Short mmCIF file of C-alpha atoms (C1' of nucleotides) in Angstrom, two decimals:
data_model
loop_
_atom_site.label_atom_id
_atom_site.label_comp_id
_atom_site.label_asym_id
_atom_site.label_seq_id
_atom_site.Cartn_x
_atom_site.Cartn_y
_atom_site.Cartn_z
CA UNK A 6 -66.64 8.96 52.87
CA UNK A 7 -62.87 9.24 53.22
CA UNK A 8 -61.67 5.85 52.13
CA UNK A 9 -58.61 6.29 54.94
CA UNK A 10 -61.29 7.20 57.97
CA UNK A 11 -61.41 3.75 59.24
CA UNK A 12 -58.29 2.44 57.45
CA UNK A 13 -55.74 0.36 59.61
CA UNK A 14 -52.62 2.53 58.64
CA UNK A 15 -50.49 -0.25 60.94
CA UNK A 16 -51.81 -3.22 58.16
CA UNK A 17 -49.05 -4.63 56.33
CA UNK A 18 -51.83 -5.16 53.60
CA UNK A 19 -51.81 -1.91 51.62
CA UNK A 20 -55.46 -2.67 50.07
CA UNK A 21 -56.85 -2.86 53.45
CA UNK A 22 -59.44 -0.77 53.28
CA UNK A 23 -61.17 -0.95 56.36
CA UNK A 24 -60.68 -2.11 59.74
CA UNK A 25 -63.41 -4.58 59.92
CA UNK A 26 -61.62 -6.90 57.75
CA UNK A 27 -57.88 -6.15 58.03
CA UNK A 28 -56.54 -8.96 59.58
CA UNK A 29 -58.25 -11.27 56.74
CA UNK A 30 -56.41 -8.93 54.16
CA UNK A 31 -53.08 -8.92 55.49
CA UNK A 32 -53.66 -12.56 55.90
CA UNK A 33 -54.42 -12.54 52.27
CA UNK A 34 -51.48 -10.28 51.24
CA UNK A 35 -48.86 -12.44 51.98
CA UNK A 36 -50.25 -15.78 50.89
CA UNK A 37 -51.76 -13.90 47.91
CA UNK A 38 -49.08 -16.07 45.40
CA UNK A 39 -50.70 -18.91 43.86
CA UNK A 40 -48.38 -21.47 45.38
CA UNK A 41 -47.30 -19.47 48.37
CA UNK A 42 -50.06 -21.51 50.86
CA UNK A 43 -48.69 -24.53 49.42
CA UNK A 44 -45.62 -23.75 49.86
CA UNK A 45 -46.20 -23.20 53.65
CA UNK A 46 -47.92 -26.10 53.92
CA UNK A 47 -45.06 -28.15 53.02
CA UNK A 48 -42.28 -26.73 55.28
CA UNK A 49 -44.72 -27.42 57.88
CA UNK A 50 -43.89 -31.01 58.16
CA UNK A 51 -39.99 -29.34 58.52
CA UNK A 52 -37.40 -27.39 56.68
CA UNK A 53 -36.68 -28.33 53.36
CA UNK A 54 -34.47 -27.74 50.52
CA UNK A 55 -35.00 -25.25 47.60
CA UNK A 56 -35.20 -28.86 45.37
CA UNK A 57 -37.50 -30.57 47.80
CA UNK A 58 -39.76 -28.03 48.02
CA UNK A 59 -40.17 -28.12 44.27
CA UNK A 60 -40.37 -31.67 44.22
CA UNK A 61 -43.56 -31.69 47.09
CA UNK A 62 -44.98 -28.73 44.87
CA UNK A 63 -45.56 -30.59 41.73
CA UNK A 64 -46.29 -28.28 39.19
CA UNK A 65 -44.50 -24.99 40.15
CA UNK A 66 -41.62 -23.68 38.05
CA UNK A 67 -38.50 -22.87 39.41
CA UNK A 68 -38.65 -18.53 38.35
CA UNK A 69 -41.91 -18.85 40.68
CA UNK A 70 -40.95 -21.09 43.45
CA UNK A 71 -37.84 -18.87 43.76
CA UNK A 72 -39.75 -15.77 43.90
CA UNK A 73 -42.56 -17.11 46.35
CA UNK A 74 -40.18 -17.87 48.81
CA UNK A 75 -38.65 -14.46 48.79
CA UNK A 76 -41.42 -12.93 49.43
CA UNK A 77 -42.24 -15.42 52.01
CA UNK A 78 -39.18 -14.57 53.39
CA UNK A 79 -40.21 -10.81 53.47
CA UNK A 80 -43.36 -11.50 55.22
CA UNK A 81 -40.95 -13.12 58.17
CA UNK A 82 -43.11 -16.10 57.34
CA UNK A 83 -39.74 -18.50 56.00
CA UNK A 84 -36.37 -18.32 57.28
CA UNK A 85 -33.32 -18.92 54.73
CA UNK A 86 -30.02 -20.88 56.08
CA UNK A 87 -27.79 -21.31 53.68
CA UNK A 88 -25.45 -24.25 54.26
CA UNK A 89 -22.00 -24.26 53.41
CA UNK A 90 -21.48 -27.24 51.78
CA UNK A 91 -20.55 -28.27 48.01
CA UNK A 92 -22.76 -28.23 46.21
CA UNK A 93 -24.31 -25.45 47.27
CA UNK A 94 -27.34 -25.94 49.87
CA UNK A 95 -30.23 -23.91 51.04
CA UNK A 96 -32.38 -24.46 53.82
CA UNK A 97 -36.03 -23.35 53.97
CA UNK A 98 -37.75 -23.21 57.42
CA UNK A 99 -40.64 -21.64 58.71
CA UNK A 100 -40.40 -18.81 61.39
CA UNK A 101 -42.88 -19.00 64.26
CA UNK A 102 -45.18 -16.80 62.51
CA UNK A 103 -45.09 -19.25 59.70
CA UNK A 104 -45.73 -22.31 61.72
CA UNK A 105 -48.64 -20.09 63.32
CA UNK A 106 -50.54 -20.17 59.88
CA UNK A 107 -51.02 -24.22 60.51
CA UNK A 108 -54.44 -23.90 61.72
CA UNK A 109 -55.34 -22.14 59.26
CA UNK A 110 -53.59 -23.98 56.45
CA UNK A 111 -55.30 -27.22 57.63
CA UNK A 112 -58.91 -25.34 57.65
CA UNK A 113 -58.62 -25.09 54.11
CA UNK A 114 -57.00 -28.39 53.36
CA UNK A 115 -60.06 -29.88 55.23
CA UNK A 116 -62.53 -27.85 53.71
CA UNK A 117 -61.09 -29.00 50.24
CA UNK A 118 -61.21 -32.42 51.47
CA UNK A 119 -64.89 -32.16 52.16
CA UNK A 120 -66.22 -30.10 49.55
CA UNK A 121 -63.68 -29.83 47.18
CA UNK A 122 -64.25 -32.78 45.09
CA UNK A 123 -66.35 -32.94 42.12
CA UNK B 1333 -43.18 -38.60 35.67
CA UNK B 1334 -46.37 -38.60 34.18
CA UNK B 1335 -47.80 -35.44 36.19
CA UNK B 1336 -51.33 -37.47 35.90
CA UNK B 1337 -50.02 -40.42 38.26
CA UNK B 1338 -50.91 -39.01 41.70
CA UNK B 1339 -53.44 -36.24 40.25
CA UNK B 1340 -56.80 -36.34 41.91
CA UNK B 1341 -59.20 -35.99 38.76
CA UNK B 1342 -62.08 -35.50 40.99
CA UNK B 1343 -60.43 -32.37 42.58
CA UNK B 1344 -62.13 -28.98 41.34
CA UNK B 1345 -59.01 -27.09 40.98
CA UNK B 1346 -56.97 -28.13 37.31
CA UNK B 1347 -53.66 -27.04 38.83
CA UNK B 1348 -54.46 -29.43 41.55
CA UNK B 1349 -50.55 -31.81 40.50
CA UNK B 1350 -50.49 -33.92 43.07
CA UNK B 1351 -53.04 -35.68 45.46
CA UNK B 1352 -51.15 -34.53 48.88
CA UNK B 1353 -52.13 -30.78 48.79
CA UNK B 1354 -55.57 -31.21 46.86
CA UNK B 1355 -57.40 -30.34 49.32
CA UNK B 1356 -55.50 -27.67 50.02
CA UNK B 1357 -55.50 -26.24 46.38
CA UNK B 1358 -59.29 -26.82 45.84
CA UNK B 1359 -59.83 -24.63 48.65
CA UNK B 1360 -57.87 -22.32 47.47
CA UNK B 1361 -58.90 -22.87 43.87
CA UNK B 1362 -62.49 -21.62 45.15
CA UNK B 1363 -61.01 -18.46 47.15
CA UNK B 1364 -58.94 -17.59 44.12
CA UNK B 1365 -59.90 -13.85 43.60
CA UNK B 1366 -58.56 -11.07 45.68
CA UNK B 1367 -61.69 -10.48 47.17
CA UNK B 1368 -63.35 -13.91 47.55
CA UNK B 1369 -62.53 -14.76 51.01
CA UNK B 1370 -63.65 -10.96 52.03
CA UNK B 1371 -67.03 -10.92 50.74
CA UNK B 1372 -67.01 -14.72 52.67
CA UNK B 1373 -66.41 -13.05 55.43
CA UNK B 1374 -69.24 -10.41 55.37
CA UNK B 1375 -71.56 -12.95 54.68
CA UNK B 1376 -71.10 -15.34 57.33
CA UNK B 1377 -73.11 -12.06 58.96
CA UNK B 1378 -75.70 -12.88 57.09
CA UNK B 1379 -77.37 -12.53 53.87
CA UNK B 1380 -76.61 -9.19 52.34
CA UNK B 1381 -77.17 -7.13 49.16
CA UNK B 1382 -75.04 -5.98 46.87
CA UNK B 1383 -74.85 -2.62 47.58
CA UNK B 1384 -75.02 -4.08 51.09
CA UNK B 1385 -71.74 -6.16 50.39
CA UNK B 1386 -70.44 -3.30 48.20
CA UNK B 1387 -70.28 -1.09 50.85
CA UNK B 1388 -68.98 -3.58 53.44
CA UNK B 1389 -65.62 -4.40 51.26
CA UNK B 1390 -64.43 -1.30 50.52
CA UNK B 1391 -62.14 -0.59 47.90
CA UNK B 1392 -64.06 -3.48 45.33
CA UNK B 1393 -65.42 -2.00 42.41
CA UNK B 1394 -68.78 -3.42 41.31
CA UNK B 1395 -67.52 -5.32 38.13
CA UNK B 1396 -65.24 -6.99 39.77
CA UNK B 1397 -67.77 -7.74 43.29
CA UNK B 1398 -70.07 -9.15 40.59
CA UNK B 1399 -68.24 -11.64 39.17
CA UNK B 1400 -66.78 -12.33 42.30
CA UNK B 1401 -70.17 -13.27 43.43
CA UNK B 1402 -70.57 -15.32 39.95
CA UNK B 1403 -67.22 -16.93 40.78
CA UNK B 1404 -68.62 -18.08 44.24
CA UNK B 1405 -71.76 -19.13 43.33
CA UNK B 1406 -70.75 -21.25 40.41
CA UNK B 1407 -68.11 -22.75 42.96
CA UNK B 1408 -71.67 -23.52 45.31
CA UNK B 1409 -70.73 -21.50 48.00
CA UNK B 1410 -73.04 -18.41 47.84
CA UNK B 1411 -76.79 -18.57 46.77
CA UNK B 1412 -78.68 -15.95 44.79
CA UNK B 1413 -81.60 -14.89 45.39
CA UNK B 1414 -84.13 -12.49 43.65
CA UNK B 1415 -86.71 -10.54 45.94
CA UNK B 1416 -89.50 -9.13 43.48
CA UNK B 1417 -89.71 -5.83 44.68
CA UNK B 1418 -89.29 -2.28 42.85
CA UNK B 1419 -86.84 -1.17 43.05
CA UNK B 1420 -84.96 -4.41 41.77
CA UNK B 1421 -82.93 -6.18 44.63
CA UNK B 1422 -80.67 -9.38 44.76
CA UNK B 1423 -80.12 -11.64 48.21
CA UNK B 1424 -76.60 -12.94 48.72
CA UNK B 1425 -76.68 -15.85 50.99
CA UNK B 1426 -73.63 -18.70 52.22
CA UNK B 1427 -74.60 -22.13 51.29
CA UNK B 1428 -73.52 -24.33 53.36
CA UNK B 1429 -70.31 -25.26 52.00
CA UNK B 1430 -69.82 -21.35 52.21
CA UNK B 1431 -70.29 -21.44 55.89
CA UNK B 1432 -68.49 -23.99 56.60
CA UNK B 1433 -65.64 -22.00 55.39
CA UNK B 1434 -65.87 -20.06 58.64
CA UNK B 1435 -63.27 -21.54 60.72
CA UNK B 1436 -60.77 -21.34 57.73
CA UNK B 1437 -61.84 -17.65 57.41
CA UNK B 1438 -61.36 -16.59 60.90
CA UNK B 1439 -58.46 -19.14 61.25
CA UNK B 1440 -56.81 -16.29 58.78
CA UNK B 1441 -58.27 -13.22 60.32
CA UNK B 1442 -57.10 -14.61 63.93
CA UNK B 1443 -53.32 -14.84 62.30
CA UNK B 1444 -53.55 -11.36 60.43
CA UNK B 1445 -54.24 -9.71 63.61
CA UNK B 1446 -51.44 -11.52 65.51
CA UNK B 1447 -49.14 -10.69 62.83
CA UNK B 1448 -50.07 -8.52 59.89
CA UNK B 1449 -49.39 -5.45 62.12
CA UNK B 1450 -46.34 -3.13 60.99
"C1'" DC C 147 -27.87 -27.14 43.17
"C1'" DA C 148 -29.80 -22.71 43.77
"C1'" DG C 149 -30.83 -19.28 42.03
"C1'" DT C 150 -31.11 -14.71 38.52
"C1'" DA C 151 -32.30 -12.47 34.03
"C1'" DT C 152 -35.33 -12.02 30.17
"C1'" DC C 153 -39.23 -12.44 27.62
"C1'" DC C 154 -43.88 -13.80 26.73
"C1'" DA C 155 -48.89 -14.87 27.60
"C1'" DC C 156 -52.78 -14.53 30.01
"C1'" DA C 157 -55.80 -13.63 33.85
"C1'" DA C 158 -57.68 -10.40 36.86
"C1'" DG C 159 -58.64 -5.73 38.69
"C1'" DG C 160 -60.42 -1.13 37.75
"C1'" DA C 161 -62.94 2.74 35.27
"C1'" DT C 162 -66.56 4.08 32.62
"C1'" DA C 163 -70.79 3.82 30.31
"C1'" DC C 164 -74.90 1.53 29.42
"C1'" DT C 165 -79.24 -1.63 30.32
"C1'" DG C 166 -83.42 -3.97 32.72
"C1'" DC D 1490 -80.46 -0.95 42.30
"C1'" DA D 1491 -78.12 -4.62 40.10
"C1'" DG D 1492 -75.85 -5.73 37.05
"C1'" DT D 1493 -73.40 -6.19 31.83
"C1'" DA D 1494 -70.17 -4.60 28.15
"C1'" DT D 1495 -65.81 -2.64 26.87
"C1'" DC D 1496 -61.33 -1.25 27.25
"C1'" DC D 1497 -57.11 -0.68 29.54
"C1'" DT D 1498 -53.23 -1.77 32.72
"C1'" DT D 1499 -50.88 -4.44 35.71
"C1'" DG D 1500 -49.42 -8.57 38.04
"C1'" DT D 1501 -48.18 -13.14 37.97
"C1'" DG D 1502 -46.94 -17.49 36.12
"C1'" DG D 1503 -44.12 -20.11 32.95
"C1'" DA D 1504 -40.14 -21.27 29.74
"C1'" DT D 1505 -35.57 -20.81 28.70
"C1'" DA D 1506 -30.95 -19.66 29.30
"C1'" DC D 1507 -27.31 -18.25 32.12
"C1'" DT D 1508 -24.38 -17.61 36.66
"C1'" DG D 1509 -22.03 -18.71 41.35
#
DNA sequence: CAGTATCCACAAGGATACTG
DNA sequence: CAGTATCCTTGTGGATACTG
């Protein structure tokens, strides 16, 4: 009954308990911020400002948006390009991991579609 | 800049701001808790228990895998059912809204294994 | 504009003990 | 076995103010 017997020690997900279900976790690890599938979901239609983004994500203060792309960007899921320009400019893109997640991104948006309404 | 002009009031989720990612959010609205999408996952095998499910995602503890399983079947996704039997015994079963979650759910899985290796 | 630094509030996970 | 009832701790979101 060792809980590390079976455990994927290669699983970026550190609550990954057992192998059965590790890529789902790790999955779940890095979109595990509220707004961070959201997020994705926007640079998906292209890179985007740090302003634009928060624009598309109505709702989503700046503290959180700034720290869900970070770790975002930790995951290797967004890239950062900062533009020298004035005013200052930063450019959010998704890496090719990141625009892997479409599929799954647009499962959920369509299950929402069809069963998320009241 | 009324956040109520684009808001989809018949989408489940309250944080739901504007009507472009509703989908999205209700889906993710539903999967909400850390372990939501996992216990998904084990059932799309088929109607379990709870020890059954218990034992599956390790690492839950049984408060929280209970009102997970509240949380899901309030949100019409898993079904409850008693079996009259001594010892006392509980059926977890998908609805069909729950498995129709599948290809979002291995949609992640499929990505965690590509990529949520260290 | 694009953050960072604090501070606060609340939700959610976990442990333990108890009940039907 | 299948929960429920507490209690505790942490994580995360949000607001505000400040910096490059």
């Amino acid at each position: 009954m060792s809980p590390e017997t079976d455990r994927r020690t290669d699983c970026l997900a550190d609550w990954c308990a057992d192998a059965e279900w590790c890529g789902l976790t790790c999955a779940l690890d890095v979109l595990d911020r509220k707004w961070s599938p959201v997020v994705v979901a926007v640079l998906l239609d292209g890179p985007r400002g740090f302003a634009a983004i928060s624009d598309a994500v109505d709702g989503v203060s700046g503290t959180v948006l700034s720290e869900t792309l970070d770790d975002l960007t930790d995951a290797g899921i967004v890239e950062r390009r900062t533009v020298s320009e004035r005013p200052h400019r930063v450019e959010y893109r998704l890496t090719a991991a990141g625009r892997d997640l479409e599929p799954a991104v647009e499962a959920l948006r369509e299950w929402g579609e069809r069963h998320g309404t009241a």
